[in-house]
Amino acid sequence: MNFSDSQIVGSIMTDHDFETTDNLADADLIFVNTCSIRDNAEKRVRARLQEFKRYKKQKPGLIIGVLGCMAERLKEQLIEEEKMVDVIVGPDAYRDLPRLLSVAESGQKAINVILSADETYADINPVRLDNNGVSAFISIMRGCENFCSYCVVPYTRGRERSRDPQTIVREAEELFSEGYREVTLLGQNVNSYKWDDGTGFAQLLERVAKVNPLLRVRFATSHPKDLTDELLHTMAAYPNICRSIHLPVQSGSDRMLKLMNRKYTREWYRQRIEAIRQILPGCAISTDIIAGFCTETEEDHQDTLEMMRWAGYDYAFMFKYSERPDTLAHKRYKDDVPDEVKSRRLQEIIELQQELSFRSNHADIGKTFEVLAESVSKKSGSELSGRNSQNKVVVFARENFKPGDYVQVRITSCTPATLRGKVVKELHNGHNPGALK
Ligand code: SAH
Ligand code: SF4
């Protein structure tokens, strides 16, 4: 989401005659787009700011701006704590950047952290920074009102609001005509997308899938409570909607889920996974897990491990609980699981997931997948790297293929993170989202 937002900022700045540089020493202006989701994320931003101090010493006119969730959360306090920061801009105030910059150029500190009920940046054409030219993000909704008790997002990103479907479809069409072959629809909770004319997420997904059968469509992230059968049937009807669903479970314990305010039970979640398996056979399922949330017992932790084994996740993002100021958990519950217990539980979760990921990849050996080539492999110039519909990275010999090509690859070996295979044949059109036997 921040990456996508940075592209919007890039567009606003380009319209005001700025250009981007890869070299920090050349910059007259440095923006850092920040995340507050865990304390670690904020610590990394602080370390980054220290690095920028050096450039400011060399070039006193250099303006440093902090954008995004940390700006929104800390406001003026951030300028008091980090004196070299000149501009503080919350996630809904990027249109105000040119004005804020002129304030900063006059030597004053500039702040805008006003959250909006309707800003979606719908009419801004993102500048595709640092991009492979094949896959792109399209932001479809912003904010979150779910108030999971551990989460800072509803406070830093504000009200939930959806973007006009016409502007989304237009963006997808433009990307396709520029040569892009994959779009990822982005939002904190994409399946609560709702536009005034009644368009819901399933309908939006269908409209984007219809842009062109050669345009792959992905989405992230979906909240289990809003994963409807209608959405799964829409996915089943369009082979170019990728067979991969990120469905954060957070915990396998009913007691934890209730304390977390996730609004579903373990049983409900299991039924959603069963629906995916039934309606979309071969669909990859991934998740997010938090270890050591307030009052979590060994038994709760075992419930999480058990859920992971049952679901057999293809991959997962796993975190230690990090208390965030002003959230419901911070106000109501005690962060009482000792750090070493959190670390040990997280380690057990990570080790189990490595086993599950390896098992999932191993089961793909011998199958043939349609792969969209994305880039020359980082490790070897003679190989291409792409992904299959299930979002797994597949590496294969480059030959005469180029990023943007669809190829059929038979899997010959794997690591826990990557599949490797041989091209069986080039594919010009038509899709085969599942594996060919
Ligand atoms: N909207 C998405 C998640 C966005 S945040 C959803 O609800 O599914 C991404 C992930 O960060 C969350 O799924 C959660 O696992 C993790 N996370 C959020 N707040 C956290 C916290 N305070 N401590 C640790 N992990 C957290
Ligand atoms: Fe945070 Fe919950 Fe909203 Fe996800 S749904 S962004 S975890 S409050």
XYZ file of C-alpha atoms and ligand atoms in Angstrom:
471
model
C 0.000 0.000 0.000
C 2.825 2.388 0.837
C 4.600 1.483 -2.363
C 1.427 2.326 -4.265
C 1.005 5.569 -2.297
C 4.597 6.554 -3.092
C 3.687 6.286 -6.770
C 0.822 8.711 -6.194
C 3.232 11.079 -4.439
C 5.616 10.613 -7.380
C 2.854 11.693 -9.737
C 1.927 14.781 -7.696
C 5.579 15.829 -7.517
C 6.227 15.188 -11.223
C 3.317 17.474 -12.045
C 5.148 20.145 -10.047
C 8.346 19.769 -12.073
C 10.247 17.488 -9.732
C 11.892 14.317 -10.921
C 13.044 11.210 -9.094
C 16.657 10.195 -8.584
C 18.263 6.938 -7.493
C 21.073 8.837 -5.835
C 20.313 10.312 -2.403
C 23.268 12.710 -2.699
C 21.579 14.332 -5.733
C 18.250 14.864 -3.994
C 16.916 18.303 -3.012
C 14.061 16.598 -1.282
C 13.773 13.237 0.460
C 10.436 11.751 1.411
C 10.197 8.657 3.532
C 6.849 6.901 3.386
C 6.333 5.242 6.739
C 4.549 2.335 8.405
C 3.366 2.165 12.023
C 2.043 -1.371 12.035
C 4.692 -2.646 14.446
C 7.278 -0.928 16.606
C 10.021 -2.469 14.463
C 8.729 -0.727 11.366
C 8.927 2.611 13.170
C 12.439 1.856 14.455
C 13.594 1.236 10.911
C 12.215 4.589 9.811
C 14.057 6.316 12.677
C 17.303 4.619 11.595
C 16.682 5.759 8.021
C 16.178 9.329 9.203
C 19.571 9.225 10.935
C 21.088 8.246 7.615
C 19.456 11.239 5.914
C 20.964 13.590 8.513
C 24.341 13.094 6.851
C 22.990 14.393 3.539
C 21.437 17.374 5.232
C 24.800 18.324 6.720
C 26.312 18.266 3.236
C 23.399 20.170 1.686
C 21.714 22.467 4.219
C 18.808 23.333 1.851
C 17.780 19.675 1.642
C 14.158 19.154 2.693
C 13.221 15.971 4.535
C 9.604 14.881 4.691
C 7.942 12.075 6.627
C 4.816 10.712 4.934
C 2.295 8.031 5.822
C 1.228 6.350 9.032
C 4.022 7.516 11.342
C 3.351 11.097 10.266
C -0.320 10.578 11.046
C 0.290 8.877 14.375
C 2.971 11.152 15.808
C 2.195 14.495 14.140
C 4.197 17.455 15.623
C 5.832 15.115 18.111
C 7.881 13.651 15.287
C 9.393 17.056 14.462
C 10.232 17.586 18.126
C 11.945 14.215 18.273
C 13.599 14.275 14.855
C 14.706 17.857 14.403
C 15.927 17.466 10.821
C 12.410 16.683 9.596
C 10.821 19.645 7.754
C 7.532 18.237 6.475
C 4.975 15.883 8.054
C 2.183 14.620 5.786
C -0.533 12.091 6.610
C -1.791 9.533 4.041
C -4.790 11.611 2.921
C -2.928 14.914 2.461
C -0.590 14.226 -0.456
C -2.360 16.687 -2.748
C -1.218 19.403 -0.350
C 2.473 18.489 -0.801
C 3.382 21.322 -3.217
C 2.013 23.937 -0.775
C 3.693 22.269 2.205
C 6.974 22.302 0.312
C 6.779 26.025 -0.312
C 6.222 26.510 3.429
C 9.261 24.352 4.140
C 11.334 26.235 1.556
C 10.620 29.434 3.483
C 12.304 27.823 6.477
C 9.213 26.844 8.468
C 8.085 23.384 9.480
C 5.032 22.213 7.500
C 2.377 19.756 8.698
C -0.844 18.360 7.256
C -2.292 15.282 8.941
C -5.973 15.806 8.174
C -7.727 12.517 7.441
C -10.474 12.568 4.854
C -13.791 10.776 4.468
C -13.520 10.662 0.679
C -9.955 11.128 -0.590
C -9.076 8.172 -2.853
C -6.644 9.882 -5.274
C -8.902 8.372 -7.959
C -7.900 10.832 -10.702
C -4.153 10.635 -10.085
C -2.186 8.524 -12.515
C 0.579 6.938 -10.416
C 4.159 7.303 -11.648
C 5.304 3.676 -11.838
C 8.485 3.876 -9.787
C 10.953 1.008 -9.636
C 8.765 -1.258 -11.687
C 9.253 -4.383 -13.812
C 6.801 -3.160 -16.485
C 4.764 -6.372 -16.136
C 2.884 -6.165 -12.840
C 1.386 -3.098 -11.190
C -0.696 -2.147 -8.167
C -4.071 -0.442 -8.362
C -5.383 1.027 -5.147
C -9.168 0.438 -4.965
C -10.095 1.450 -1.434
C -8.497 3.173 1.515
C -8.763 3.135 5.282
C -10.249 0.577 7.633
C -13.054 0.571 10.183
C -12.672 -2.940 11.522
C -10.802 -1.914 14.654
C -9.054 -5.184 15.357
C -7.922 -4.499 18.895
C -4.168 -4.770 18.168
C -4.147 -2.651 15.018
C -3.160 0.964 14.454
C -4.407 1.171 10.841
C -7.922 2.552 11.576
C -6.262 5.432 13.440
C -3.571 6.217 10.873
C -5.453 5.584 7.638
C -8.883 6.747 8.636
C -12.353 5.934 7.342
C -13.008 3.184 4.864
C -13.808 4.527 1.391
C -13.911 2.987 -2.060
C -12.778 4.388 -5.352
C -15.052 4.893 -8.391
C -15.021 1.581 -10.352
C -14.798 3.410 -13.687
C -11.478 4.980 -12.727
C -10.186 1.578 -11.589
C -11.175 -0.143 -14.839
C -9.664 2.719 -16.851
C -6.392 2.387 -14.960
C -6.330 -1.367 -15.661
C -7.016 -0.739 -19.376
C -4.235 1.822 -19.590
C -1.805 -0.501 -17.855
C -2.685 -3.318 -20.254
C -2.149 -1.112 -23.288
C 1.231 -0.059 -21.874
C 2.263 -3.729 -21.800
C 1.449 -4.646 -18.205
C 0.107 -8.177 -17.805
C -0.841 -8.286 -14.122
C -2.618 -5.927 -11.748
C -3.036 -6.318 -8.004
C -6.091 -4.593 -6.565
C -5.082 -3.132 -3.237
C -6.852 -2.178 -0.053
C -6.754 -2.862 3.691
C -9.806 -5.016 3.203
C -10.608 -5.264 -0.511
C -13.689 -7.422 -0.116
C -15.538 -4.711 1.735
C -15.220 -2.582 -1.431
C -18.534 -0.834 -2.118
C -19.353 1.924 -4.581
C -22.515 4.110 -4.485
C -24.084 2.360 -7.499
C -24.044 -0.959 -5.594
C -20.861 -2.335 -7.184
C -19.287 -4.696 -4.650
C -15.888 -6.340 -4.772
C -17.005 -9.412 -6.750
C -18.500 -7.172 -9.473
C -15.447 -4.937 -9.546
C -13.168 -7.954 -9.867
C -15.262 -9.217 -12.769
C -15.053 -5.864 -14.556
C -11.275 -5.774 -14.194
C -10.968 -9.428 -15.289
C -12.929 -8.542 -18.451
C -10.420 -5.845 -19.457
C -8.467 -8.562 -21.256
C -8.091 -12.323 -20.730
C -4.310 -11.788 -20.886
C -4.378 -9.434 -17.918
C -3.916 -11.337 -14.683
C -5.782 -9.983 -11.685
C -4.767 -10.384 -8.050
C -6.009 -8.726 -4.897
C -4.857 -8.121 -1.333
C -5.914 -8.256 1.430
C -9.201 -9.940 2.180
C -10.756 -10.185 5.626
C -12.196 -13.665 6.302
C -15.507 -12.214 7.532
C -16.172 -10.724 4.056
C -15.006 -13.601 1.868
C -18.284 -14.495 0.160
C -19.141 -17.500 -2.002
C -20.133 -14.983 -4.681
C -16.539 -13.760 -4.789
C -15.223 -17.332 -5.043
C -17.640 -18.126 -7.895
C -16.540 -14.982 -9.745
C -12.934 -16.100 -9.374
C -13.845 -19.560 -10.667
C -15.503 -18.056 -13.747
C -12.415 -16.096 -14.865
C -9.180 -18.025 -15.381
C -7.215 -14.770 -15.399
C -8.211 -14.053 -11.775
C -5.305 -15.660 -9.966
C -5.777 -18.763 -7.823
C -4.339 -17.274 -4.694
C -6.102 -15.887 -1.636
C -4.426 -14.151 1.266
C -6.692 -14.792 4.232
C -5.121 -13.574 7.494
C -6.193 -15.801 10.378
C -4.094 -14.060 13.105
C -4.765 -16.828 15.639
C -6.303 -20.300 15.762
C -7.828 -19.753 19.204
C -11.425 -18.592 19.588
C -10.565 -16.767 22.791
C -7.769 -14.819 21.057
C -9.921 -14.083 18.005
C -12.546 -12.570 20.275
C -10.010 -10.464 22.167
C -8.552 -9.400 18.840
C -12.023 -8.328 17.680
C -11.626 -10.261 14.431
C -15.403 -10.876 14.169
C -15.105 -14.552 13.161
C -14.573 -17.813 14.998
C -12.165 -20.575 14.258
C -15.061 -22.642 12.856
C -16.221 -19.818 10.553
C -12.685 -19.415 9.266
C -12.401 -23.168 8.593
C -15.638 -23.087 6.652
C -14.294 -20.258 4.488
C -11.207 -22.343 3.684
C -13.422 -25.323 2.882
C -15.455 -23.126 0.525
C -12.238 -22.051 -1.234
C -11.126 -25.666 -1.586
C -14.495 -26.669 -2.976
C -15.169 -23.771 -5.361
C -11.571 -23.087 -6.390
C -9.624 -26.344 -6.332
C -5.875 -25.729 -6.551
C -6.161 -22.229 -5.094
C -3.197 -21.215 -2.920
C -4.022 -19.931 0.547
C -1.713 -17.732 2.570
C -2.107 -16.012 5.905
C -0.868 -13.607 8.578
C -0.273 -14.773 12.140
C 0.408 -12.872 15.343
C 2.318 -14.690 18.112
C 1.955 -13.728 21.761
C -1.080 -11.452 21.784
C -2.315 -10.298 25.230
C -3.018 -13.215 27.638
C -2.163 -15.859 24.998
C -1.612 -19.219 26.708
C 0.312 -22.255 25.528
C -3.043 -23.800 24.642
C -4.032 -20.814 22.467
C -0.654 -21.065 20.763
C -1.202 -24.786 20.119
C -4.570 -23.893 18.552
C -2.700 -21.639 16.116
C -0.222 -24.377 15.189
C -3.115 -26.776 14.767
C -4.947 -24.351 12.477
C -1.797 -23.945 10.382
C -1.432 -27.709 9.993
C -5.094 -28.091 9.132
C -5.090 -25.299 6.558
C -1.664 -26.262 5.140
C -0.888 -22.665 4.221
C 1.254 -22.168 1.147
C 3.026 -19.268 2.837
C 2.533 -16.907 5.741
C 3.627 -13.587 7.179
C 4.311 -14.125 10.869
C 4.809 -11.531 13.578
C 5.372 -11.080 17.288
C 2.631 -9.013 18.838
C 3.761 -5.414 19.133
C 1.649 -3.141 21.295
C 0.602 0.007 19.446
C -0.276 3.146 21.384
C -3.971 4.126 21.547
C -5.324 0.867 20.123
C -8.077 -0.997 21.981
C -5.611 -3.642 23.167
C -3.317 -0.962 24.540
C -6.187 0.644 26.438
C -7.917 -2.515 27.657
C -5.508 -5.421 27.873
C -2.098 -6.088 29.284
C 0.765 -6.954 26.946
C 1.641 -9.723 29.360
C 3.329 -12.439 27.291
C 7.069 -12.149 28.043
C 9.210 -11.294 25.032
C 11.151 -14.554 25.177
C 7.871 -16.513 25.124
C 6.639 -14.474 22.141
C 9.941 -15.171 20.353
C 9.817 -18.872 21.066
C 6.211 -19.178 19.877
C 6.996 -17.158 16.765
C 9.951 -19.432 16.052
C 7.720 -22.506 16.322
C 5.220 -20.901 13.965
C 7.970 -20.008 11.464
C 9.460 -23.498 11.556
C 6.082 -25.123 11.015
C 5.373 -22.764 8.107
C 8.720 -23.588 6.487
C 7.744 -27.221 6.609
C 4.299 -26.481 5.148
C 5.718 -24.251 2.389
C 8.270 -26.869 1.461
C 5.607 -29.562 1.422
C 3.371 -27.392 -0.763
C 6.220 -26.669 -3.205
C 7.343 -30.273 -3.240
C 3.850 -31.379 -4.226
C 4.181 -29.207 -7.360
C 7.126 -31.145 -8.759
C 6.063 -32.780 -11.992
C 3.113 -30.416 -12.535
C 2.982 -27.858 -15.343
C 1.936 -24.293 -14.639
C 1.295 -21.235 -16.682
C 3.905 -18.692 -15.618
C 3.970 -14.989 -16.357
C 7.642 -14.060 -16.844
C 8.447 -10.946 -14.840
C 12.160 -10.303 -14.766
C 15.613 -11.670 -15.393
C 16.483 -13.794 -12.358
C 18.550 -11.994 -9.732
C 20.910 -14.931 -9.378
C 21.580 -15.748 -13.020
C 21.266 -13.643 -16.180
C 20.419 -16.750 -18.178
C 17.222 -17.375 -16.191
C 13.852 -15.708 -15.995
C 11.754 -15.420 -12.894
C 7.977 -15.223 -12.878
C 4.988 -16.432 -10.907
C 2.272 -18.973 -11.443
C -1.382 -18.246 -10.780
C -0.887 -19.476 -7.194
C 1.649 -16.673 -6.648
C 4.623 -19.005 -6.369
C 7.912 -17.813 -7.803
C 9.029 -19.997 -10.712
C 12.529 -19.810 -12.233
C 13.300 -21.205 -15.702
C 15.806 -20.886 -18.574
C 15.582 -17.529 -20.330
C 16.061 -18.728 -23.930
C 14.242 -16.195 -26.105
C 11.522 -15.384 -23.599
C 11.100 -11.929 -22.143
C 9.230 -10.339 -19.235
C 5.528 -10.183 -20.084
C 5.462 -13.568 -21.879
C 3.224 -16.386 -20.691
C 4.971 -19.753 -20.730
C 4.082 -23.270 -19.632
C 6.671 -24.538 -17.181
C 6.995 -28.087 -15.893
C 8.333 -28.060 -12.334
C 11.475 -30.121 -11.781
C 12.733 -29.045 -8.353
C 12.032 -26.672 -5.473
C 13.272 -24.893 -2.353
C 10.874 -23.714 0.413
C 10.666 -20.364 -1.436
C 10.989 -21.109 -5.165
C 9.967 -23.546 -7.863
C 12.322 -24.317 -10.713
C 11.338 -25.881 -14.010
C 11.581 -26.342 -17.772
C 9.545 -24.559 -20.386
C 7.180 -26.958 -22.067
C 5.720 -24.492 -24.535
C 5.087 -20.845 -25.045
C 1.550 -19.668 -24.492
C 0.077 -16.797 -26.449
C -3.420 -16.783 -25.163
C -5.860 -18.751 -23.117
C -5.241 -19.543 -19.515
C -4.715 -22.581 -17.446
C -4.783 -21.392 -13.862
C -4.463 -24.812 -12.298
C -1.758 -27.340 -12.877
C -1.858 -29.535 -15.978
C -1.567 -33.160 -15.003
N -6.138 -5.602 6.794
C -5.399 -6.796 6.843
C -4.077 -6.680 7.565
C -3.243 -5.451 7.437
S -1.915 -5.311 8.567
C -6.226 -7.852 7.578
O -6.930 -7.545 8.503
O -6.135 -8.986 7.274
C -0.918 -6.689 8.144
C -0.683 -7.659 9.261
O 0.105 -7.065 10.276
C -1.917 -8.121 10.003
O -2.612 -9.107 9.318
C -1.346 -8.624 11.317
O -0.975 -9.978 11.233
C -0.096 -7.772 11.479
N -0.259 -6.801 12.578
C -1.105 -5.765 12.635
N -0.977 -5.125 13.823
C -0.019 -5.785 14.507
C 0.561 -5.619 15.802
N 0.169 -4.651 16.615
N 1.531 -6.491 16.201
C 1.939 -7.495 15.372
N 1.422 -7.696 14.155
C 0.453 -6.859 13.717
Fe -5.949 -3.686 10.976
Fe -7.999 -5.329 11.339
Fe -8.215 -3.251 9.649
Fe -6.674 -5.344 9.014
S -8.910 -5.363 9.293
S -6.149 -3.171 8.813
S -5.823 -5.913 10.983
S -7.964 -3.139 11.865
